[in-house]
Amino acid sequence: MSRSTVAEPHRNKVIERLPVVAYQRRRTALIEAGHNPWLIRSIDVPIDFLTDSGPAAQSDRQWAGLMMGDEAYAGSRNFYVLEKNCQEIFGHRWMVPTHLGRGAEHLVSRALIPDPSRPVRVLAQNPAPTARAHWHRRGASVVEIGGAAALDPKSNEIFRADVDLDLLQRALSDKSVPIAFVSLACCPDFIGAPPARLANLKEAARLAREAKVPVVLDASRIAQNALLVQRHEAGQDRRTLREIIRDLAGCGDILVVSAKEACLANCGGFVCTQKEAVYEAVRSLVVVFEGLHTYGGMAGRDMEAVATGLVEMTQPEFLGWHQYQLEYLAQALESAGLPVVKPVGGAGVYLDARRFAAHLPPEQYPALAVACAIYLGAGVRCGERGLASRARLDDATGRAGMELVALCPPMRVYSIAHLEYAAKAIAGVWAKRDFIRGLRLRQASGVLSGYGAAFDPVEADCVLPVPLPDPQAQPLEYEPYRTKTVEVLRTTDREYRERAVAEAGFNTFLLKSEDCYIDLLTDSGTSAMSDDQWAAAMMGDESAAGARDFYQLEEAQREVLGFAYMVPVHQGRAGEHLISQAMIKPGDTIPGNMYFTTTREHQELAGGTFVDVIIDQAHDPASQYPWKGDIDLNKLRALIDKVGAKRIPYIKYECSVNMAGGQPVSMENARAVSELCHAHGIQVMFDATRCAENAYLIQKKDPKYHKVPVAQILKELMSYGDGCTISAKKDLLVNIGSFCATNHRWVYERVREMCPVFEGPLTSGGMTGRDMACLAAGIYEMIDDSYIRSRVEATQYLGRLLLDAGIPIVEPPGTHAIFLDARRFLPHIDQDQYPAQALAAELFIEGGIRAMERGNVSAGRDKKTGQNKRPKLELVRLTIPRRVYSRTQFELCAEAVIRVWKRRESIRGLKMVFEAPQLRFFTARFERA
C-alpha cells in the first residue's frame, strides 16, 4: 500500500480508560509506594511505561483463543497448538510450558545445575536479574562474557549485546571450575535491550558446543532482535523475519521464553529444547514446581492466547510499528536534550540516569530517583534498571552496571499522541533535573529488591522538591484511553482493490470489511467498547423478562437525558419506526433540520411528508457559520401557518446534523424552537444520535458554556424536547441497541403497544441483557469531558489536514465525520453520473479507505417524476469510529485523499446498473460511465 506515513497495523477493538491523576495525588502515591515504581497502584498511573513484559494489548484472535480454552487437566488441545507453533517457529522438537518466563529460568537452572553443592560456573551474556538469582540459588558463580560496549551508555554500537568471543574462549578454556552452561540473550533488558548479531551468537554457540557445553538462549525478545538484525546486520536485509528468528533460535540448545514479551501475552512462558535429556529433566521438574507438563501453570485459554501471539509476534508489521514508536519517542526526548541511550534497542527507550542527575552519588540510587521524579513531575511511570534492582545480589558483578531509566511502552497499547505527551512532560522534569534528590534504602526486600523495597528521599521530603506545571492539569492532548484489544488490519495492493471495488459494483457498502484498511464508512456500531462495558456485558442478565439491565438502562437514560419514559428497541431505525407509527397520521407534515435517510423513510411510510426547515447556510459547504444545524424559525413559522399546527405532530430536531456534515445546533436555537413549537402544541422530538458531540461543540463555541461540563450542557439541551429517538450505536459507544424516549404518557403507551409486535419484550426490545448493560455503561462514558473532547477533536484534526492541503470539504468541520465536497472535487462529473459515489470508490482504490456517499444516490428519486432528486449537497463522508483509530491513521487517510485530489481530472463518473426501490444506496451497483 503506497504511503509515506507510518501508522498502526491494527485498530482498537477494546479500550481501557486512563485516569487523570493530579500532582498532589501522585506525590501521595509515591510516598505510599516507598518511592518504588513497582508498588504504585495502576489507578494512580496516567501513562505506564514501567515494562513491556505483560501489559501488551492482545489481539481479538488471542481473545477468541481465550474463549476456546480447553481446561482439561491433562492433554489440553491448547498445549498441542502451542507445541506445534513453537516447533514451526523455533525449530526445536520439545516444549514444556511454564506460568511465566522466570518459571522457565527456574526449571532450566535446576535441570542443568542438579547439585547445588557442587561448584559450577555459568558463562553469561548480560543476564536478567531473575535468571542470575536462580543460578545463585543453585550455587553457581557467574562469569560475564558480554562485550565492553554493553556497559557503556554512550556507545553508538547498535549490537551492544554481542558476546565478547575472546572472553568466552578464555572462560571455556579454564577448567578449574566446571561450566554448567553458556547463557545468551536477545535484546537483554538491563543494558538497554540492544540486539546481538546473528553471526556473533552463532559463533558463541559454536565455541560452546565445541567445548561440549550446552547453550541456553533467553529468547523472550527474539523477534525484536531479529528485526534489528534484518535492518542492521550485513547480509540479512533480504531474509524474512521468520528465517532470522529460526536461525537465532538455533543458537540455543535450550530456549527459555517469557510469553509476556515474546508472545504479546499477559502471562505464560515455556522451555524449548533439541536435547531429549534436557526435555526429560525439565518435564520431571515441571510437575513439582509449575503444573502438569501439558499446562505447566497456565490455563488452557492462556496457552491458546500465547500460541496465537507467538505467530503474531513474527509479523513484520507489528514489530516495525513498535520499533518506529520507540525511535519516535527517543527522537522526541533527544531533541529536548535528554541523555538517551542510542541506538534504540528492542524493548524501550533508556535514559542514562548518571547524566540525567549527574549530581547524585551512585549510592543514592540515581536511576530510581530519576524514575520517581519523572512519575511525580510527568505522570509517567517508568522502570529502574540500576542499583536498586541489583543491590541484593550476592556478588560484585551483580552490583556493577549502568544506571538506566527504562521507558518501555507496551506493544499495541499507546498511540503517538501518548508518546508525545510523555516526551514533553519528561522534558519538563529534565529542565528541573538539578533539584532531583537522591534516595536511601528504608526497607530491603529479598533477593530482587527492586520489586518490594522501600526508599526515602535523602533530603527534604520529596524527590523533586520544586514546583512544576502539572501536565495532568491541562486539557489532555492524547486519547484518554489506551488500547486493550486490537484488530489486525489487512494490507492489500492497488490491483487487488481495483478488482474488489469492481466486484462490489463501485458501492462501498458492498465491499468486504477485511479488504478495508481504514474503514470510515460509518460511526454506527463501529466504536471500540471499553473494558468496563465488556465487564458489564459478561454480567448481562438474559432473563426473558424483567432483566436488571433494563432497569439500569432506564435509570441511566433518566439521569443523563432526563426523559420520563423509555422503550428499548434493537437499534435506531426501529425507534424511528415506532415513533412514526405512534405519532404520524396520513397527511401530516414533519418539519426538520435536514432529512436523514431512514428517518424520512419511516415518516413517509406512516403517511407523513418531511419538510426541511434548516437554515440556508447548511446547504453551503463553504459557509463558516458555526451553527449550521439550526432550524430557520421563519421557515418553521411559515410552515405552521401554511399547514396548521394540528397537521404537525412533532418537529424532528437532529443534533450534529449528519447530512449537513455533522453540524451542531446552538442552545439558543434549541430554546427558541422549543418555545415556538410548544406555543402551537407541537412536540419537539430530538434525534439525539450525536447529542453528546453537539453538547461538546456548544461548550467549545458558545462562551456562556465554556466552563460548563458536557453532562450539564446535554441535560439542558434535552430539556427543550419532548422526547427522542436515538441510534445508540453512535454516541453511546455500543455495537448494537437503542431506545426511544418521551415525556408524554400517551406516546409511551402507543410505542409500548407496538414494541412486542416489532421488537421484543417490553424490558428488552429485542436487545440482549448484555447489550443493554453495555448501553447503560456507554451513556455515562459518552459524557466524560476528556473523552468527548478527544473524540470530536480527532474529527477536527482530520479536517485541518485536508483543509491545509486545499481539499474542498464541508466547513467548519463537524463532529463525527469530514465531508468531502464532491461537486468541487469533481466538477467535470454531472450529478447524474454520481460524483460522490465515484469519489468514494477512488478513495478505496487509492488507499484502502472506505467512505460513504451522501449525495444523489442517497437522496433517491422523486416519487412523482422518477428523476434523481439531485440534492444541493453532493458529499463523501469520512466517518470517524469512536476510540478506534489514531492520529497517525488519520494522517495516512489524508494522504490518500490528497493523492486522489492530485489526479482528480482523470476520474470518470458512474452509471447505475441496479437500484432497489427503497434506500437504494445500500445495494445499488454501478459501472464506470
mmCIF file of C-alpha atoms in Angstrom, residues 411-608:
data_model
loop_
_atom_site.group_PDB
_atom_site.id
_atom_site.type_symbol
_atom_site.label_atom_id
_atom_site.label_comp_id
_atom_site.label_asym_id
_atom_site.label_seq_id
_atom_site.Cartn_x
_atom_site.Cartn_y
_atom_site.Cartn_z
ATOM 1 C CA MET A 411 3.199 -3.246 22.394
ATOM 2 C CA ARG A 412 -0.015 -2.077 20.713
ATOM 3 C CA VAL A 413 -1.146 -0.088 23.778
ATOM 4 C CA TYR A 414 -0.282 3.595 23.265
ATOM 5 C CA SER A 415 -0.510 5.979 20.321
ATOM 6 C CA ILE A 416 1.952 8.557 19.052
ATOM 7 C CA ALA A 417 -0.074 11.197 20.908
ATOM 8 C CA HIS A 418 0.622 9.404 24.200
ATOM 9 C CA LEU A 419 4.318 9.289 23.372
ATOM 10 C CA GLU A 420 4.363 12.993 22.533
ATOM 11 C CA TYR A 421 2.741 13.797 25.853
ATOM 12 C CA ALA A 422 5.275 11.645 27.682
ATOM 13 C CA ALA A 423 8.253 13.224 25.913
ATOM 14 C CA LYS A 424 7.039 16.764 26.566
ATOM 15 C CA ALA A 425 6.213 16.068 30.219
ATOM 16 C CA ILE A 426 9.520 14.284 30.864
ATOM 17 C CA ALA A 427 11.361 17.185 29.235
ATOM 18 C CA GLY A 428 9.752 19.371 31.900
ATOM 19 C CA VAL A 429 11.349 17.209 34.592
ATOM 20 C CA TRP A 430 14.678 17.328 32.745
ATOM 21 C CA ALA A 431 14.544 21.122 32.942
ATOM 22 C CA LYS A 432 14.469 20.824 36.764
ATOM 23 C CA ARG A 433 16.936 17.920 36.976
ATOM 24 C CA ASP A 434 19.335 19.746 39.306
ATOM 25 C CA PHE A 435 16.664 19.667 42.012
ATOM 26 C CA ILE A 436 16.233 15.873 41.980
ATOM 27 C CA ARG A 437 17.069 14.375 45.369
ATOM 28 C CA GLY A 438 18.705 11.019 45.908
ATOM 29 C CA LEU A 439 17.196 8.089 47.806
ATOM 30 C CA ARG A 440 18.243 5.866 50.667
ATOM 31 C CA LEU A 441 17.070 2.355 51.357
ATOM 32 C CA ARG A 442 14.500 2.173 54.154
ATOM 33 C CA GLN A 443 13.445 -1.443 53.839
ATOM 34 C CA ALA A 444 15.063 -4.188 51.793
ATOM 35 C CA SER A 445 13.046 -6.917 50.154
ATOM 36 C CA GLY A 446 14.513 -10.312 49.370
ATOM 37 C CA VAL A 447 16.859 -11.077 46.513
ATOM 38 C CA LEU A 448 15.271 -8.794 43.942
ATOM 39 C CA SER A 449 14.807 -5.656 45.989
ATOM 40 C CA GLY A 450 13.520 -3.680 43.046
ATOM 41 C CA TYR A 451 10.141 -5.345 43.391
ATOM 42 C CA GLY A 452 9.425 -4.768 47.065
ATOM 43 C CA ALA A 453 11.969 -2.470 48.692
ATOM 44 C CA ALA A 454 11.043 0.910 50.128
ATOM 45 C CA PHE A 455 13.095 4.112 49.907
ATOM 46 C CA ASP A 456 13.061 7.646 51.295
ATOM 47 C CA PRO A 457 14.476 10.874 49.869
ATOM 48 C CA VAL A 458 17.898 11.714 51.263
ATOM 49 C CA GLU A 459 16.962 15.365 51.680
ATOM 50 C CA ALA A 460 13.667 17.111 52.323
ATOM 51 C CA ASP A 461 10.533 15.002 51.975
ATOM 52 C CA CYS A 462 10.263 14.907 48.215
ATOM 53 C CA VAL A 463 12.381 13.503 45.414
ATOM 54 C CA LEU A 464 11.676 16.624 43.349
ATOM 55 C CA PRO A 465 11.064 19.499 45.818
ATOM 56 C CA VAL A 466 10.416 22.197 43.242
ATOM 57 C CA PRO A 467 7.086 23.252 41.683
ATOM 58 C CA LEU A 468 6.395 22.191 38.108
ATOM 59 C CA PRO A 469 3.429 22.951 35.875
ATOM 60 C CA ASP A 470 1.280 19.843 36.191
ATOM 61 C CA PRO A 471 0.720 18.370 32.699
ATOM 62 C CA GLN A 472 -2.231 16.406 34.055
ATOM 63 C CA ALA A 473 -3.970 19.667 34.979
ATOM 64 C CA GLN A 474 -4.052 20.791 31.339
ATOM 65 C CA PRO A 475 -6.533 19.639 28.656
ATOM 66 C CA LEU A 476 -5.215 16.267 27.537
ATOM 67 C CA GLU A 477 -3.567 16.220 24.123
ATOM 68 C CA TYR A 478 -3.698 12.439 23.956
ATOM 69 C CA GLU A 479 -6.546 9.961 23.770
ATOM 70 C CA PRO A 480 -7.940 9.495 27.306
ATOM 71 C CA TYR A 481 -7.691 5.746 26.908
ATOM 72 C CA ARG A 482 -5.203 3.077 25.970
ATOM 73 C CA THR A 483 -5.691 0.025 23.829
ATOM 74 C CA LYS A 484 -6.622 -3.263 25.464
ATOM 75 C CA THR A 485 -7.508 -5.362 22.416
ATOM 76 C CA VAL A 486 -6.591 -4.810 18.781
ATOM 77 C CA GLU A 487 -7.973 -5.988 15.474
ATOM 78 C CA VAL A 488 -5.326 -6.758 12.897
ATOM 79 C CA LEU A 489 -5.551 -4.756 9.661
ATOM 80 C CA ARG A 490 -5.035 -6.359 6.290
ATOM 81 C CA THR A 491 -2.767 -4.748 3.698
ATOM 82 C CA THR A 492 -3.706 -5.115 0.017
ATOM 83 C CA ASP A 493 -2.215 -3.802 -3.219
ATOM 84 C CA ARG A 494 -3.829 -1.449 -5.702
ATOM 85 C CA GLU A 495 -4.555 -4.165 -8.265
ATOM 86 C CA TYR A 496 -6.461 -6.166 -5.653
ATOM 87 C CA ARG A 497 -8.503 -3.131 -4.609
ATOM 88 C CA GLU A 498 -9.361 -2.274 -8.212
ATOM 89 C CA ARG A 499 -10.741 -5.759 -8.618
ATOM 90 C CA ALA A 500 -12.554 -5.714 -5.263
ATOM 91 C CA VAL A 501 -14.387 -2.432 -5.877
ATOM 92 C CA ALA A 502 -15.443 -3.534 -9.361
ATOM 93 C CA GLU A 503 -16.845 -6.774 -7.906
ATOM 94 C CA ALA A 504 -18.736 -4.638 -5.368
ATOM 95 C CA GLY A 505 -20.312 -2.599 -8.156
ATOM 96 C CA PHE A 506 -18.379 0.506 -7.077
ATOM 97 C CA ASN A 507 -20.569 0.603 -3.961
ATOM 98 C CA THR A 508 -18.553 0.834 -0.770
ATOM 99 C CA PHE A 509 -21.421 -0.731 1.199
ATOM 100 C CA LEU A 510 -20.810 -3.936 -0.761
ATOM 101 C CA LEU A 511 -17.093 -4.201 -0.016
ATOM 102 C CA LYS A 512 -15.820 -6.832 2.397
ATOM 103 C CA SER A 513 -14.693 -5.232 5.631
ATOM 104 C CA GLU A 514 -11.494 -7.293 5.681
ATOM 105 C CA ASP A 515 -10.434 -5.553 2.456
ATOM 106 C CA CYS A 516 -10.728 -2.078 4.037
ATOM 107 C CA TYR A 517 -7.515 -0.863 5.659
ATOM 108 C CA ILE A 518 -9.145 2.195 7.244
ATOM 109 C CA ASP A 519 -12.908 1.808 7.461
ATOM 110 C CA LEU A 520 -14.617 5.203 7.606
ATOM 111 C CA LEU A 521 -17.940 4.042 6.178
ATOM 112 C CA THR A 522 -19.847 4.863 9.341
ATOM 113 C CA ASP A 523 -19.582 5.588 13.033
ATOM 114 C CA SER A 524 -22.666 3.432 13.645
ATOM 115 C CA GLY A 525 -21.888 0.405 15.761
ATOM 116 C CA THR A 526 -18.182 0.610 14.996
ATOM 117 C CA SER A 527 -16.971 2.002 18.330
ATOM 118 C CA ALA A 528 -14.328 0.307 20.405
ATOM 119 C CA MET A 529 -16.125 -0.509 23.618
ATOM 120 C CA SER A 530 -14.355 -0.077 26.934
ATOM 121 C CA ASP A 531 -13.263 -2.874 29.223
ATOM 122 C CA ASP A 532 -15.886 -1.579 31.676
ATOM 123 C CA GLN A 533 -18.572 -2.141 29.051
ATOM 124 C CA TRP A 534 -17.264 -5.622 28.345
ATOM 125 C CA ALA A 535 -17.241 -6.365 32.054
ATOM 126 C CA ALA A 536 -20.875 -5.265 32.190
ATOM 127 C CA ALA A 537 -21.628 -7.471 29.181
ATOM 128 C CA MET A 538 -20.232 -10.513 30.939
ATOM 129 C CA MET A 539 -22.683 -9.884 33.777
ATOM 130 C CA GLY A 540 -25.639 -9.375 31.427
ATOM 131 C CA ASP A 541 -28.960 -10.695 32.679
ATOM 132 C CA GLU A 542 -30.504 -12.761 29.883
ATOM 133 C CA SER A 543 -33.839 -13.329 31.618
ATOM 134 C CA ALA A 544 -36.762 -13.395 29.212
ATOM 135 C CA ALA A 545 -38.450 -10.583 31.123
ATOM 136 C CA GLY A 546 -37.559 -8.112 33.844
ATOM 137 C CA ALA A 547 -33.792 -8.220 33.289
ATOM 138 C CA ARG A 548 -31.936 -5.975 35.718
ATOM 139 C CA ASP A 549 -30.017 -4.443 32.808
ATOM 140 C CA PHE A 550 -33.237 -2.865 31.513
ATOM 141 C CA TYR A 551 -33.766 -1.038 34.784
ATOM 142 C CA GLN A 552 -30.144 0.102 34.858
ATOM 143 C CA LEU A 553 -30.547 1.433 31.309
ATOM 144 C CA GLU A 554 -33.809 3.149 32.230
ATOM 145 C CA GLU A 555 -32.152 4.835 35.213
ATOM 146 C CA ALA A 556 -29.119 5.906 33.152
ATOM 147 C CA GLN A 557 -31.341 7.441 30.451
ATOM 148 C CA ARG A 558 -33.316 9.428 33.015
ATOM 149 C CA GLU A 559 -30.174 10.638 34.748
ATOM 150 C CA VAL A 560 -28.288 11.681 31.600
ATOM 151 C CA LEU A 561 -31.026 12.679 29.112
ATOM 152 C CA GLY A 562 -33.872 13.348 31.512
ATOM 153 C CA PHE A 563 -36.905 11.876 29.719
ATOM 154 C CA ALA A 564 -39.686 10.332 31.786
ATOM 155 C CA TYR A 565 -40.378 7.195 29.755
ATOM 156 C CA MET A 566 -38.212 4.880 27.702
ATOM 157 C CA VAL A 567 -38.880 1.921 25.406
ATOM 158 C CA PRO A 568 -35.916 -0.249 24.341
ATOM 159 C CA VAL A 569 -35.523 -1.185 20.676
ATOM 160 C CA HIS A 570 -32.901 -3.159 18.790
ATOM 161 C CA GLN A 571 -31.466 -0.092 17.002
ATOM 162 C CA GLY A 572 -32.197 3.480 15.974
ATOM 163 C CA ARG A 573 -34.316 2.903 12.878
ATOM 164 C CA ALA A 574 -36.624 0.691 14.946
ATOM 165 C CA GLY A 575 -37.254 3.631 17.260
ATOM 166 C CA GLU A 576 -37.936 5.837 14.231
ATOM 167 C CA HIS A 577 -40.471 3.256 13.038
ATOM 168 C CA LEU A 578 -42.328 3.069 16.335
ATOM 169 C CA ILE A 579 -42.394 6.833 16.931
ATOM 170 C CA SER A 580 -43.554 7.481 13.354
ATOM 171 C CA GLN A 581 -46.333 4.919 13.622
ATOM 172 C CA ALA A 582 -47.380 6.210 17.034
ATOM 173 C CA MET A 583 -47.437 9.930 16.236
ATOM 174 C CA ILE A 584 -47.958 10.462 12.483
ATOM 175 C CA LYS A 585 -51.303 10.330 10.720
ATOM 176 C CA PRO A 586 -51.709 10.226 6.928
ATOM 177 C CA GLY A 587 -51.364 13.745 5.549
ATOM 178 C CA ASP A 588 -49.246 15.037 8.422
ATOM 179 C CA THR A 589 -46.183 17.196 7.887
ATOM 180 C CA ILE A 590 -42.964 16.676 9.799
ATOM 181 C CA PRO A 591 -40.538 19.594 9.679
ATOM 182 C CA GLY A 592 -36.898 19.007 10.495
ATOM 183 C CA ASN A 593 -33.358 20.261 10.186
ATOM 184 C CA MET A 594 -32.436 18.285 7.053
ATOM 185 C CA TYR A 595 -33.503 14.784 6.193
ATOM 186 C CA PHE A 596 -31.888 11.557 7.222
ATOM 187 C CA THR A 597 -32.459 8.526 5.043
ATOM 188 C CA THR A 598 -34.115 6.059 7.399
ATOM 189 C CA THR A 599 -35.914 8.766 9.372
ATOM 190 C CA ARG A 600 -37.609 10.184 6.287
ATOM 191 C CA GLU A 601 -38.439 6.700 5.025
ATOM 192 C CA HIS A 602 -40.345 5.845 8.206
ATOM 193 C CA GLN A 603 -42.112 9.216 8.235
ATOM 194 C CA GLU A 604 -43.300 8.613 4.684
ATOM 195 C CA LEU A 605 -44.298 5.005 5.404
ATOM 196 C CA ALA A 606 -46.552 6.372 8.174
ATOM 197 C CA GLY A 607 -48.229 8.742 5.704
ATOM 198 C CA GLY A 608 -46.307 11.872 6.559
#
